[in-house]
Coordinates of C-alpha atoms and ligand atoms in Angstrom, one line a residue:
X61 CA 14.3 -5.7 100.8
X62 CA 10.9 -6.7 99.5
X63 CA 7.5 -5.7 100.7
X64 CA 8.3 -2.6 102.2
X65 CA 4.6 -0.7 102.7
X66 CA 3.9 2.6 101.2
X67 CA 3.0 3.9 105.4
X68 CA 3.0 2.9 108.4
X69 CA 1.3 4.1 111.3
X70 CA 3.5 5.5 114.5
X71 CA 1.3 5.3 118.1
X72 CA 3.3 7.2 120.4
X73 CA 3.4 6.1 124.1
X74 CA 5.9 8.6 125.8
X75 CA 3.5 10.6 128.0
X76 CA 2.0 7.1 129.1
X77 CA 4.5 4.7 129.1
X78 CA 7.6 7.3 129.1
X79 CA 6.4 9.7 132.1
X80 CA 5.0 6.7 133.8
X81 CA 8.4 5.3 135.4
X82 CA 10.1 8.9 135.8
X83 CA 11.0 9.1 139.6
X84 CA 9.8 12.5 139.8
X85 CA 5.8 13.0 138.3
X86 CA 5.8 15.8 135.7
X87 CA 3.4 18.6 136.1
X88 CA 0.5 18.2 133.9
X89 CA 0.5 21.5 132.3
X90 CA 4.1 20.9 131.1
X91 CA 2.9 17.2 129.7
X92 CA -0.1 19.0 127.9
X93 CA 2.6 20.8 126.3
X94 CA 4.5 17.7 125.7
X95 CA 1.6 16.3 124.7
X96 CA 0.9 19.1 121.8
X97 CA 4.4 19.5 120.5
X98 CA 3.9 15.4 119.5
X99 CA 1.1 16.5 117.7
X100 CA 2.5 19.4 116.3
X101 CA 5.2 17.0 114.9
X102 CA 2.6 15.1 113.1
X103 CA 1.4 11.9 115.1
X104 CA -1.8 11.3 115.2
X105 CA -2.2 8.2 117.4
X106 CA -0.7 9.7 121.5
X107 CA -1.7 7.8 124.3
X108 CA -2.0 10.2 126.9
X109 CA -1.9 8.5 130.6
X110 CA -3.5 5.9 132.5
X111 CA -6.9 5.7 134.3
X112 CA -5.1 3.5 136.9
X113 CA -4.5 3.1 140.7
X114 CA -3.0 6.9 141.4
X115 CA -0.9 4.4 144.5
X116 CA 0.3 2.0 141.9
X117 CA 1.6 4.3 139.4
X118 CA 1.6 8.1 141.2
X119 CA 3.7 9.9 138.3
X120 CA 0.5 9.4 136.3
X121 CA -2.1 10.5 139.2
X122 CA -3.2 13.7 137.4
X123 CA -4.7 11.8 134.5
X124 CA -8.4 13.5 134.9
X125 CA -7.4 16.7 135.3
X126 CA -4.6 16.2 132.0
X127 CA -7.4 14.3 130.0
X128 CA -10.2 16.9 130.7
X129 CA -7.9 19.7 129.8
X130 CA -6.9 18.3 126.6
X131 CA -7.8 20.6 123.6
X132 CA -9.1 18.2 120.8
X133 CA -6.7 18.2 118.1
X134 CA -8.6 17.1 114.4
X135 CA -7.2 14.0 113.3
X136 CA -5.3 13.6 116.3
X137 CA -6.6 10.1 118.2
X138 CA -5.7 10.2 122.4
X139 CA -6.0 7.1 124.2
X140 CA -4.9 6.0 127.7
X141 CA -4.7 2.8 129.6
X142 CA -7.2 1.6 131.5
X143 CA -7.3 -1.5 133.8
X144 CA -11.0 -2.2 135.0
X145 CA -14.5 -0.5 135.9
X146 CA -13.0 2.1 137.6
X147 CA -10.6 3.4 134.9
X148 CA -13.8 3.4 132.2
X149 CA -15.9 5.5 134.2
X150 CA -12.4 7.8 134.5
X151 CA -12.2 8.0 130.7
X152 CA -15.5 8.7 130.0
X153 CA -15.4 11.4 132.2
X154 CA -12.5 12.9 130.4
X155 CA -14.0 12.8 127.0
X156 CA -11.3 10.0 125.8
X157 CA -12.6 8.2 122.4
X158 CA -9.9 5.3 123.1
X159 CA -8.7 3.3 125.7
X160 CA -6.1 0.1 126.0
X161 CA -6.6 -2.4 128.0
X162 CA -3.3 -4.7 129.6
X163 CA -2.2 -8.1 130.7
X164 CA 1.1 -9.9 130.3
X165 CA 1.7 -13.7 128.8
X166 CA 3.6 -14.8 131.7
X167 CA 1.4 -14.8 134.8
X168 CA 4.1 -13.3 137.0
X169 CA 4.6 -10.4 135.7
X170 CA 0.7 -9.7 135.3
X171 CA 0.3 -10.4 139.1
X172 CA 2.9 -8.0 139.5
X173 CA 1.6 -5.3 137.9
X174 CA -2.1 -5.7 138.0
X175 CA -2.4 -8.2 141.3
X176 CA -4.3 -10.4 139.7
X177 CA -4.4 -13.8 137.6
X178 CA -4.6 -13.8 134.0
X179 CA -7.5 -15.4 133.9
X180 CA -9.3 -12.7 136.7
X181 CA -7.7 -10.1 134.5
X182 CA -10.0 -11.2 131.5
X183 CA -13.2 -11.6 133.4
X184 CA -12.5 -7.7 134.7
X185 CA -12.0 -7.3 131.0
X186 CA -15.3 -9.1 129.9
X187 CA -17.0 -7.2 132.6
X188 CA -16.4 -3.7 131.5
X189 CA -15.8 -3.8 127.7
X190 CA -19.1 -4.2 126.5
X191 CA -19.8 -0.8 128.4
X192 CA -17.1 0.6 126.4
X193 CA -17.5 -0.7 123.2
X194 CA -21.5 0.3 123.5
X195 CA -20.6 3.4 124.0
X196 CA -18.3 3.9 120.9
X197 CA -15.2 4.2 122.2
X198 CA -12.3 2.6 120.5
X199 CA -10.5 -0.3 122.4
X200 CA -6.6 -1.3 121.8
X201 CA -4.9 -4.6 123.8
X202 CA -1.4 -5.0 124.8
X203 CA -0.2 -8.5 125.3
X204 CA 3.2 -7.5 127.6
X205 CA 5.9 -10.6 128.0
X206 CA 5.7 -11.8 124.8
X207 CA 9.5 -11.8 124.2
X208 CA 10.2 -12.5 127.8
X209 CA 9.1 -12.1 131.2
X210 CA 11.4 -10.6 134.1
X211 CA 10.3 -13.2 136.7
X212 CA 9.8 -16.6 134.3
X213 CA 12.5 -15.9 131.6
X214 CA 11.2 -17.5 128.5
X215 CA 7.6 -17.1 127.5
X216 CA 5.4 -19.6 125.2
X217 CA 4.5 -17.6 122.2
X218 CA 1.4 -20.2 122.0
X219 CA 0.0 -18.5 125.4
X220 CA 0.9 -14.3 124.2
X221 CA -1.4 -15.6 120.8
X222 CA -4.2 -17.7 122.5
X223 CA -4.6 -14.1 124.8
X224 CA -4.5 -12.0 121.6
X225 CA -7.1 -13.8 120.1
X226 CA -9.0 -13.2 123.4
X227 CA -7.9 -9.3 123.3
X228 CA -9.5 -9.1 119.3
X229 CA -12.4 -11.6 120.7
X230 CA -13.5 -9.1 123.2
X231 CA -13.8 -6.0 120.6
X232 CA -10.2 -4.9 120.6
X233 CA -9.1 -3.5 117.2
X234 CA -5.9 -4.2 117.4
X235 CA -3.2 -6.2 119.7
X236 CA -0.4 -4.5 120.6
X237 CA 2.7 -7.6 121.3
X238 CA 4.9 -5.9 123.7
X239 CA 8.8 -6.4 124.4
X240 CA 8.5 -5.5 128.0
X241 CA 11.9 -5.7 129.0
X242 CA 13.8 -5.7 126.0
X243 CA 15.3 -8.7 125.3
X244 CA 14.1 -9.7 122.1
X245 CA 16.4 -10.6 119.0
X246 CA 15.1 -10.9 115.2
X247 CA 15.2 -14.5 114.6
X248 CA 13.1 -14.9 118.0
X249 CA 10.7 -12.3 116.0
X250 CA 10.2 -13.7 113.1
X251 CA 9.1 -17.2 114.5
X252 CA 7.1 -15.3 116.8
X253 CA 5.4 -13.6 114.1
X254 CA 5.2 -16.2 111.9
X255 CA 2.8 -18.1 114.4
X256 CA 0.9 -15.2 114.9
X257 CA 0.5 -14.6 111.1
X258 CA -0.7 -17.4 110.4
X259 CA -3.8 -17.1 112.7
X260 CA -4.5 -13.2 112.5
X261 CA -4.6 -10.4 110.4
X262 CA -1.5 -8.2 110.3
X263 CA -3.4 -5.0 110.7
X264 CA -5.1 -6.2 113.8
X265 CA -1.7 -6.3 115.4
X266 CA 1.4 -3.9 116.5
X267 CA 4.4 -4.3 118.0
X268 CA 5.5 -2.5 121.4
X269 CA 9.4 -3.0 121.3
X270 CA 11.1 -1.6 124.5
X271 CA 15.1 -0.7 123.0
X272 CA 16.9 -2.3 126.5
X273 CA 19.5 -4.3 124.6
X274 CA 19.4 -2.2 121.4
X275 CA 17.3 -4.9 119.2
X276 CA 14.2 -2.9 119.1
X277 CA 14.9 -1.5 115.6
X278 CA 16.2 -5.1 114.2
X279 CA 13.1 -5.9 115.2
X280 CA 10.9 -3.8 113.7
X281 CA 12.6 -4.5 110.7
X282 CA 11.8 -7.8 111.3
X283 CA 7.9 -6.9 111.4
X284 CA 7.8 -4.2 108.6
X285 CA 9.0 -6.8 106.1
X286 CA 6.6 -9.3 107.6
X287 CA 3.7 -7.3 107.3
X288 CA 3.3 -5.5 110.9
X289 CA 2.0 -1.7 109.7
X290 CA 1.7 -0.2 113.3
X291 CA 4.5 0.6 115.6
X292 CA 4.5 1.8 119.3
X293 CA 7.1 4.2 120.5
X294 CA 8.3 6.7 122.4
X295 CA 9.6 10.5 122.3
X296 CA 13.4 10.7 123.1
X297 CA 13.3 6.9 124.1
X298 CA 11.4 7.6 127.4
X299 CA 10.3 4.3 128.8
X300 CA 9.6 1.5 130.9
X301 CA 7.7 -0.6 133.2
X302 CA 7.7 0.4 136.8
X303 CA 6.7 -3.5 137.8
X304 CA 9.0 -4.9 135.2
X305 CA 12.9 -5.3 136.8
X306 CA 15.2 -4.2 134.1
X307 CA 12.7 -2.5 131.5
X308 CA 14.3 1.0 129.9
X309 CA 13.7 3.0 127.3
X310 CA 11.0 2.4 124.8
X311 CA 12.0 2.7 121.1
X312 CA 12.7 6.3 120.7
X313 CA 10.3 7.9 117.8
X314 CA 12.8 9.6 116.5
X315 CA 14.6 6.8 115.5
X316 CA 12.0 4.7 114.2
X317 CA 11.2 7.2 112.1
X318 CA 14.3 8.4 110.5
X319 CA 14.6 4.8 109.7
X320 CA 11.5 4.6 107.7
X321 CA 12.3 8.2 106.2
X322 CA 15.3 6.8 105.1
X323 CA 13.6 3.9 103.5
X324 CA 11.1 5.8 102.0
X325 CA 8.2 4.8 103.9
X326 CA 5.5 7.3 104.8
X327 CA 4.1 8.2 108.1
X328 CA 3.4 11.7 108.4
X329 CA 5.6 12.7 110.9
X330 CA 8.0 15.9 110.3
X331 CA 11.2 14.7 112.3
X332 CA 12.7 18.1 113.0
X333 CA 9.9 18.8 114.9
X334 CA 9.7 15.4 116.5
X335 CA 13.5 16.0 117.4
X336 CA 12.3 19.5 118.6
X337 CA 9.7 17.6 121.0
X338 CA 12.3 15.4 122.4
X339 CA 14.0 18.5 122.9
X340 CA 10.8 19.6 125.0
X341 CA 10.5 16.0 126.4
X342 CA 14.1 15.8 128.1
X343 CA 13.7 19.5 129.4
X344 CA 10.6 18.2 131.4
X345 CA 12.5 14.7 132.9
X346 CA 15.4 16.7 133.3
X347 CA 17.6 14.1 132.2
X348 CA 19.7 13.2 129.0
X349 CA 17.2 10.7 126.8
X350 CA 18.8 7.8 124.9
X351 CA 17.3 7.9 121.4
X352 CA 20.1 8.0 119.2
X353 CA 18.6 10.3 116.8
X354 CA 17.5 12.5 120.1
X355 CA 21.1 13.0 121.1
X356 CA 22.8 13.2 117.5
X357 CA 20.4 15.2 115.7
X358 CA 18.6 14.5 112.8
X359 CA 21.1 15.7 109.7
X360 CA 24.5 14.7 109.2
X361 CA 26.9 17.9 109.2
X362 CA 27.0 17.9 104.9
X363 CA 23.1 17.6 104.6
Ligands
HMG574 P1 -5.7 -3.5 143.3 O1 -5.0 -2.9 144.5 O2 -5.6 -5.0 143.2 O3 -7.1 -2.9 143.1 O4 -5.0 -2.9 142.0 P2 -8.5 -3.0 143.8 O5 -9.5 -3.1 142.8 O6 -8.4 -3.9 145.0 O7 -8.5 -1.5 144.4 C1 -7.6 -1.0 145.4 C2 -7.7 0.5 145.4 O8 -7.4 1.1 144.1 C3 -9.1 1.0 145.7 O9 -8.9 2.2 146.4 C4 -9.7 1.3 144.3 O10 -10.7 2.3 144.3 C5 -8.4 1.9 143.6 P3 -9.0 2.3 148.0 O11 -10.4 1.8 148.3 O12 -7.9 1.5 148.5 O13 -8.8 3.8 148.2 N1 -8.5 1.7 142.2 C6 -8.4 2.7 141.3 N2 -8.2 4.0 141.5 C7 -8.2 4.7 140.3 N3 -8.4 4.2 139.1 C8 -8.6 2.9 138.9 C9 -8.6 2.1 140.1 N4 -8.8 0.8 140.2 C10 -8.7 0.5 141.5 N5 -8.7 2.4 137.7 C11 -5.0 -2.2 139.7 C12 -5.4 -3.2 140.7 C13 -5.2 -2.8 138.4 C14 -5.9 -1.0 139.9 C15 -3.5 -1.8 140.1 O14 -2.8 -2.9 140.1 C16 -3.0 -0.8 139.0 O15 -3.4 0.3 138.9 N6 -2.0 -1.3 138.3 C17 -1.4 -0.5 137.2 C18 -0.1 -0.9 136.9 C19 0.5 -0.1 135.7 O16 -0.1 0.9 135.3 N7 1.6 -0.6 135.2 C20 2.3 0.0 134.1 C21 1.5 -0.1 132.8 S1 1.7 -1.6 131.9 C22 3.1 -1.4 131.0 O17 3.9 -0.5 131.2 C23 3.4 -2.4 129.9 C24 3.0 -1.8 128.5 O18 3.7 -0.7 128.2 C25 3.3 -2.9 127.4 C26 4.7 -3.5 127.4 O19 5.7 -2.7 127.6 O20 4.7 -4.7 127.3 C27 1.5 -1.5 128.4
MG575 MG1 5.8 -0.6 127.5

Protein backbone atom coordinates (compact mmCIF):
# COMPACT_ATOMS: atom_id res chain seq x y z
CA UNK A 1 0.00 0.00 0.00
CA UNK A 2 1.30 3.44 -0.70
CA UNK A 3 0.72 6.68 1.15
CA UNK A 4 -0.11 5.40 4.32
CA UNK A 5 0.10 8.65 6.83
CA UNK A 6 2.34 8.66 9.79
CA UNK A 7 -1.38 9.57 12.19
CA UNK A 8 -4.47 9.90 11.92
CA UNK A 9 -6.92 11.47 13.99
CA UNK A 10 -9.86 9.22 15.71
CA UNK A 11 -13.21 11.54 16.69
CA UNK A 12 -15.16 9.31 18.78
CA UNK A 13 -19.03 9.61 18.57
CA UNK A 14 -20.33 6.75 20.96
CA UNK A 15 -21.86 8.85 23.81
CA UNK A 16 -23.60 11.03 20.90
CA UNK A 17 -24.27 8.97 18.20
CA UNK A 18 -23.96 5.45 20.18
CA UNK A 19 -26.27 6.35 23.36
CA UNK A 20 -28.51 8.34 21.15
CA UNK A 21 -30.59 5.28 19.63
CA UNK A 22 -30.39 3.01 22.86
CA UNK A 23 -34.11 2.26 23.78
CA UNK A 24 -33.46 2.84 27.31
CA UNK A 25 -31.54 6.61 28.10
CA UNK A 26 -28.38 6.04 30.21
CA UNK A 27 -27.97 7.84 33.32
CA UNK A 28 -25.65 10.70 32.91
CA UNK A 29 -23.35 10.05 35.71
CA UNK A 30 -22.61 6.54 34.29
CA UNK A 31 -21.96 8.33 30.61
CA UNK A 32 -19.57 10.89 32.35
CA UNK A 33 -17.84 7.78 33.33
CA UNK A 34 -18.15 6.53 29.84
CA UNK A 35 -17.26 9.60 28.75
CA UNK A 36 -13.74 9.55 30.92
CA UNK A 37 -12.64 6.01 30.38
CA UNK A 38 -12.58 7.20 26.33
CA UNK A 39 -10.31 9.73 27.38
CA UNK A 40 -8.43 7.71 29.61
CA UNK A 41 -7.81 5.45 26.59
CA UNK A 42 -6.29 8.23 24.69
CA UNK A 43 -8.87 10.16 22.31
CA UNK A 44 -8.77 13.41 22.32
CA UNK A 45 -11.63 14.43 19.99
CA UNK A 46 -15.35 12.86 22.08
CA UNK A 47 -18.43 14.29 21.09
CA UNK A 48 -20.38 14.27 24.02
CA UNK A 49 -24.44 14.64 23.26
CA UNK A 50 -26.70 16.75 21.46
CA UNK A 51 -28.14 20.22 22.24
CA UNK A 52 -31.34 19.05 20.44
CA UNK A 53 -35.18 18.59 20.92
CA UNK A 54 -35.15 16.51 24.43
CA UNK A 55 -38.92 15.04 22.39
CA UNK A 56 -37.02 14.15 19.31
CA UNK A 57 -34.12 12.35 20.74
CA UNK A 58 -35.07 11.76 24.73
CA UNK A 59 -32.07 9.28 25.48
CA UNK A 60 -29.94 12.45 25.06
CA UNK A 61 -32.29 14.84 27.19
CA UNK A 62 -29.77 15.31 30.01
CA UNK A 63 -27.22 17.04 27.77
CA UNK A 64 -26.88 20.32 30.11
CA UNK A 65 -26.69 18.76 33.08
CA UNK A 66 -23.80 16.02 31.44
CA UNK A 67 -22.06 18.96 29.62
CA UNK A 68 -21.89 21.29 32.74
CA UNK A 69 -20.64 18.52 34.82
CA UNK A 70 -17.89 17.61 32.54
CA UNK A 71 -14.39 17.94 34.19
CA UNK A 72 -12.06 19.53 31.42
CA UNK A 73 -9.68 17.09 30.40
CA UNK A 74 -6.13 18.92 28.85
CA UNK A 75 -5.92 18.07 25.35
CA UNK A 76 -9.03 16.41 25.36
CA UNK A 77 -11.57 18.44 22.71
CA UNK A 78 -15.67 17.74 23.59
CA UNK A 79 -18.11 18.69 21.08
CA UNK A 80 -21.90 17.89 20.71
CA UNK A 81 -24.41 18.43 18.03
CA UNK A 82 -26.38 21.17 17.73
CA UNK A 83 -29.21 21.96 15.34
CA UNK A 84 -30.26 25.74 15.57
CA UNK A 85 -30.47 28.95 17.95
CA UNK A 86 -31.62 27.05 20.61
CA UNK A 87 -28.93 24.34 20.84
CA UNK A 88 -26.10 27.37 20.72
CA UNK A 89 -27.39 29.11 23.58
CA UNK A 90 -27.41 25.26 25.24
CA UNK A 91 -23.72 24.87 24.48
CA UNK A 92 -22.55 27.93 25.59
CA UNK A 93 -24.15 27.45 28.65
CA UNK A 94 -22.26 24.27 29.22
CA UNK A 95 -18.90 25.58 28.48
CA UNK A 96 -18.59 23.41 25.10
CA UNK A 97 -15.56 24.82 22.80
CA UNK A 98 -17.11 22.78 19.73
CA UNK A 99 -20.22 22.08 18.30
CA UNK A 100 -21.42 20.06 14.83
CA UNK A 101 -23.94 21.10 12.94
CA UNK A 102 -26.22 18.35 10.64
CA UNK A 103 -28.16 17.97 7.41
CA UNK A 104 -28.47 15.02 5.09
CA UNK A 105 -27.92 15.00 1.02
CA UNK A 106 -31.10 13.47 0.30
CA UNK A 107 -33.89 15.81 1.34
CA UNK A 108 -35.99 13.00 2.87
CA UNK A 109 -34.13 11.94 5.31
CA UNK A 110 -33.18 15.63 6.49
CA UNK A 111 -37.04 16.27 6.81
CA UNK A 112 -37.09 13.37 8.70
CA UNK A 113 -34.83 14.02 11.16
CA UNK A 114 -34.70 17.74 11.39
CA UNK A 115 -38.45 18.68 9.83
CA UNK A 116 -37.19 20.80 7.70
CA UNK A 117 -35.93 21.46 3.97
CA UNK A 118 -32.39 21.45 3.16
CA UNK A 119 -32.43 24.59 2.04
CA UNK A 120 -34.43 26.03 5.59
CA UNK A 121 -31.83 23.87 7.32
CA UNK A 122 -28.92 26.22 5.90
CA UNK A 123 -30.61 29.52 6.55
CA UNK A 124 -31.10 28.20 10.44
CA UNK A 125 -27.42 27.42 9.85
CA UNK A 126 -26.50 30.98 8.44
CA UNK A 127 -28.54 32.37 11.21
CA UNK A 128 -26.77 31.16 14.21
CA UNK A 129 -23.13 30.39 13.08
CA UNK A 130 -21.75 33.69 13.01
CA UNK A 131 -22.79 33.85 16.76
CA UNK A 132 -20.81 30.87 17.23
CA UNK A 133 -17.89 31.29 15.29
CA UNK A 134 -17.62 35.10 17.01
CA UNK A 135 -17.53 33.67 19.97
CA UNK A 136 -14.63 31.18 19.32
CA UNK A 137 -16.06 28.16 19.36
CA UNK A 138 -15.00 25.44 17.00
CA UNK A 139 -17.65 24.30 14.28
CA UNK A 140 -17.66 20.71 12.59
CA UNK A 141 -20.43 19.65 9.65
CA UNK A 142 -21.80 16.31 8.89
CA UNK A 143 -23.20 15.78 5.46
CA UNK A 144 -25.51 12.43 6.37
CA UNK A 145 -26.80 10.35 3.10
CA UNK A 146 -23.88 10.65 1.17
CA UNK A 147 -23.69 6.84 0.47
CA UNK A 148 -27.39 6.49 0.46
CA UNK A 149 -30.49 7.60 1.80
CA UNK A 150 -33.13 5.24 3.57
CA UNK A 151 -36.14 6.90 1.85
CA UNK A 152 -34.56 7.91 -1.82
CA UNK A 153 -32.02 4.96 -2.23
CA UNK A 154 -29.28 6.35 -4.32
CA UNK A 155 -27.90 9.84 -3.59
CA UNK A 156 -26.05 12.29 -6.09
CA UNK A 157 -22.57 12.70 -4.79
CA UNK A 158 -22.75 16.27 -6.79
CA UNK A 159 -25.48 17.42 -4.12
CA UNK A 160 -23.44 15.70 -0.54
CA UNK A 161 -20.29 18.08 -2.19
CA UNK A 162 -22.12 21.27 -3.32
CA UNK A 163 -23.56 21.13 0.66
CA UNK A 164 -19.97 20.50 1.98
CA UNK A 165 -18.73 23.29 0.25
CA UNK A 166 -21.61 25.26 1.92
CA UNK A 167 -20.75 23.49 5.48
CA UNK A 168 -16.73 24.79 5.01
CA UNK A 169 -18.38 28.14 3.42
CA UNK A 170 -20.13 28.88 6.55
CA UNK A 171 -16.88 28.53 9.04
CA UNK A 172 -16.99 24.77 9.50
CA UNK A 173 -13.42 23.33 9.80
CA UNK A 174 -14.08 20.26 8.65
CA UNK A 175 -16.98 18.15 6.84
CA UNK A 176 -17.67 15.13 8.19
CA UNK A 177 -19.32 12.64 4.92
CA UNK A 178 -21.52 10.29 6.70
CA UNK A 179 -22.61 6.58 5.72
CA UNK A 180 -25.82 6.84 7.53
CA UNK A 181 -27.14 3.57 6.96
CA UNK A 182 -24.42 1.63 5.98
CA UNK A 183 -24.58 0.66 2.67
CA UNK A 184 -21.57 1.87 1.16
CA UNK A 185 -18.96 -0.35 -0.80
CA UNK A 186 -15.19 0.74 -1.73
CA UNK A 187 -15.41 1.27 -5.38
CA UNK A 188 -18.65 3.59 -4.57
CA UNK A 189 -15.90 5.42 -2.14
CA UNK A 190 -13.41 6.05 -4.13
CA UNK A 191 -15.39 7.74 -6.94
CA UNK A 192 -17.02 9.47 -4.23
CA UNK A 193 -13.95 10.78 -3.01
CA UNK A 194 -12.37 11.29 -5.91
CA UNK A 195 -14.98 14.08 -6.80
CA UNK A 196 -14.60 15.51 -3.58
CA UNK A 197 -10.75 15.58 -3.81
CA UNK A 198 -10.61 17.20 -6.45
CA UNK A 199 -12.51 20.33 -5.12
CA UNK A 200 -11.43 20.36 -1.31
CA UNK A 201 -8.75 19.80 0.83
CA UNK A 202 -8.42 16.39 2.44
CA UNK A 203 -7.91 17.71 5.94
CA UNK A 204 -11.06 19.74 5.79
CA UNK A 205 -12.96 16.44 5.52
CA UNK A 206 -13.72 13.07 7.50
CA UNK A 207 -15.50 10.23 7.01
CA UNK A 208 -18.54 8.96 9.34
CA UNK A 209 -18.84 5.27 8.17
CA UNK A 210 -21.80 3.43 10.04
CA UNK A 211 -20.49 -0.71 9.82
CA UNK A 212 -24.45 -2.02 8.87
CA UNK A 213 -23.20 -4.37 6.06
CA UNK A 214 -19.61 -4.74 7.34
CA UNK A 215 -17.98 -2.25 4.58
CA UNK A 216 -17.16 0.35 7.00
CA UNK A 217 -13.51 -0.71 7.39
CA UNK A 218 -12.98 -1.40 3.40
CA UNK A 219 -13.90 1.86 3.43
CA UNK A 220 -11.82 3.59 5.41
CA UNK A 221 -9.19 1.90 3.72
CA UNK A 222 -10.46 3.33 0.88
CA UNK A 223 -10.02 6.96 2.35
CA UNK A 224 -6.70 6.42 4.31
CA UNK A 225 -4.92 5.58 1.08
CA UNK A 226 -6.75 8.51 -0.56
CA UNK A 227 -5.71 11.01 1.71
CA UNK A 228 -8.79 11.23 4.42
CA UNK A 229 -6.71 11.75 7.93
CA UNK A 230 -9.79 11.91 10.27
CA UNK A 231 -12.12 9.14 11.17
CA UNK A 232 -15.42 9.03 13.14
CA UNK A 233 -16.28 6.12 15.26
CA UNK A 234 -17.73 4.58 17.94
CA UNK A 235 -16.81 2.67 21.35
CA UNK A 236 -17.94 -1.09 21.07
CA UNK A 237 -19.73 -0.26 17.70
CA UNK A 238 -22.65 1.58 19.43
CA UNK A 239 -24.64 3.33 16.81
CA UNK A 240 -27.22 4.63 14.73
CA UNK A 241 -29.80 7.03 13.59
CA UNK A 242 -33.05 6.99 15.34
CA UNK A 243 -34.82 8.70 12.06
CA UNK A 244 -32.74 6.54 9.69
CA UNK A 245 -34.70 2.92 9.05
CA UNK A 246 -32.07 0.35 9.10
CA UNK A 247 -28.97 2.39 10.52
CA UNK A 248 -26.77 0.11 13.24
CA UNK A 249 -23.68 0.20 14.67
CA UNK A 250 -21.26 2.84 13.89
CA UNK A 251 -17.67 1.62 13.15
CA UNK A 252 -16.50 0.25 16.45
CA UNK A 253 -13.11 2.17 17.61
CA UNK A 254 -11.69 -0.62 18.63
CA UNK A 255 -11.55 -1.94 15.35
CA UNK A 256 -10.47 0.97 13.52
CA UNK A 257 -7.80 1.18 15.52
CA UNK A 258 -6.29 -2.12 15.74
CA UNK A 259 -6.29 -1.83 12.09
CA UNK A 260 -4.13 1.21 12.00
CA UNK A 261 -1.93 -0.35 14.94
CA UNK A 262 -1.47 -3.11 12.80
CA UNK A 263 -0.45 -0.98 9.91
CA UNK A 264 1.66 1.13 11.86
CA UNK A 265 -0.17 4.21 11.77
CA UNK A 266 -0.25 6.50 14.85
CA UNK A 267 -3.16 7.83 16.71
CA UNK A 268 -2.60 7.85 20.22
CA UNK A 269 -4.98 5.66 21.46
CA UNK A 270 -3.88 2.67 23.96
CA UNK A 271 -6.30 -0.18 22.76
CA UNK A 272 -6.40 -2.25 25.88
CA UNK A 273 -7.87 0.53 27.46
CA UNK A 274 -10.17 1.41 24.63
CA UNK A 275 -11.18 -2.37 24.76
CA UNK A 276 -11.50 -1.78 28.66
CA UNK A 277 -14.00 1.23 27.81
CA UNK A 278 -16.07 -0.91 25.56
CA UNK A 279 -16.09 -3.11 28.39
CA UNK A 280 -17.54 -0.02 30.45
CA UNK A 281 -19.73 0.91 27.44
CA UNK A 282 -21.66 -2.53 26.98
CA UNK A 283 -22.11 -2.74 30.96
CA UNK A 284 -24.07 0.67 30.65
CA UNK A 285 -26.43 -0.49 27.37
CA UNK A 286 -26.68 -3.73 28.93
CA UNK A 287 -26.34 -5.48 25.77
CA UNK A 288 -23.58 -7.44 23.80
CA UNK A 289 -21.87 -4.69 21.37
CA UNK A 290 -20.81 -5.83 17.80
CA UNK A 291 -17.23 -4.48 17.41
CA UNK A 292 -15.29 -7.41 16.50
CA UNK A 293 -12.36 -6.38 18.36
CA UNK A 294 -15.00 -5.60 21.42
CA UNK A 295 -16.11 -9.13 21.54
CA UNK A 296 -12.77 -11.05 20.62
CA UNK A 297 -10.37 -9.15 22.51
CA UNK A 298 -7.49 -7.35 21.41
CA UNK A 299 -4.45 -10.13 21.48
CA UNK A 300 -4.46 -13.35 19.87
CA UNK A 301 -3.97 -16.31 22.46
CA UNK A 302 0.25 -16.59 21.47
CA UNK A 303 0.81 -12.77 21.78
P1 LIG B 1 -39.11 21.11 15.39
O1 LIG B 1 -40.16 20.42 16.16
O2 LIG B 1 -39.31 21.34 13.94
O3 LIG B 1 -38.59 22.43 16.10
O4 LIG B 1 -37.76 20.28 15.57
P2 LIG B 1 -39.24 23.78 16.45
O5 LIG B 1 -38.17 24.81 16.22
O6 LIG B 1 -40.58 23.95 15.79
O7 LIG B 1 -39.46 23.61 18.02
C1 LIG B 1 -40.34 22.67 18.56
C2 LIG B 1 -40.05 22.48 20.04
O8 LIG B 1 -38.72 21.97 20.22
C3 LIG B 1 -40.10 23.77 20.83
O9 LIG B 1 -40.50 23.43 22.13
C4 LIG B 1 -38.67 24.20 20.87
O10 LIG B 1 -38.35 25.02 21.95
C5 LIG B 1 -37.96 22.86 21.03
P3 LIG B 1 -42.01 23.56 22.61
O11 LIG B 1 -42.31 25.03 22.42
O12 LIG B 1 -42.82 22.67 21.71
O13 LIG B 1 -41.96 23.10 24.03
N1 LIG B 1 -36.59 22.92 20.54
C6 LIG B 1 -35.52 22.62 21.28
N2 LIG B 1 -35.40 22.20 22.55
C7 LIG B 1 -34.14 21.98 22.98
N3 LIG B 1 -33.03 22.15 22.22
C8 LIG B 1 -33.14 22.58 20.96
C9 LIG B 1 -34.42 22.82 20.45
N4 LIG B 1 -34.86 23.23 19.25
C10 LIG B 1 -36.19 23.30 19.31
N5 LIG B 1 -32.05 22.75 20.22
C11 LIG B 1 -35.38 20.06 15.69
C12 LIG B 1 -36.55 20.71 14.97
C13 LIG B 1 -34.15 20.27 14.84
C14 LIG B 1 -35.21 20.73 17.04
C15 LIG B 1 -35.72 18.56 15.89
O14 LIG B 1 -36.07 18.01 14.66
C16 LIG B 1 -34.57 17.79 16.46
O15 LIG B 1 -34.18 18.00 17.59
N6 LIG B 1 -33.99 16.85 15.67
C17 LIG B 1 -32.82 16.13 16.10
C18 LIG B 1 -32.72 14.83 15.43
C19 LIG B 1 -31.44 14.14 15.81
O16 LIG B 1 -30.76 14.48 16.76
N7 LIG B 1 -31.14 13.06 15.04
C20 LIG B 1 -30.00 12.25 15.28
C21 LIG B 1 -28.70 12.94 15.00
S1 LIG B 1 -28.25 13.00 13.28
C22 LIG B 1 -27.40 11.53 13.00
O17 LIG B 1 -27.43 10.66 13.81
C23 LIG B 1 -26.55 11.42 11.76
C24 LIG B 1 -25.04 11.63 12.04
O18 LIG B 1 -24.57 10.70 12.99
C25 LIG B 1 -24.24 11.48 10.75
C26 LIG B 1 -24.54 10.22 9.95
O19 LIG B 1 -24.58 9.12 10.52
O20 LIG B 1 -24.74 10.38 8.75
C27 LIG B 1 -24.77 13.03 12.59
MG1 LIG C 1 -24.09 8.62 12.54
Amino acid sequence: MSHLPERVSVYEVGPRDGLQNEPAAVGTVLKLRLIEALARAGLQRIEITSFVSPRWIPQLADADELAGSLVPIPGVTFSALCPNARGLARAQAAGIPEIAIFLSASETHNRRNINKSIAQTLEVFRGFLPAALEQGMRVRGYVSTTWGCPYEGEVDPKRALELSRTLLQLGCYQVSLGDTIGVGTPLQTRAILQRFLAELPAEQLAMHMHDTRGQALANVLVGLEMGIRTFDAAIGGLGGCPYAPGASGNLATEDLVYMLDGMGVATGIDLQRLWEAGRLAEALVNRPLPGRVHRAGVRSLKA
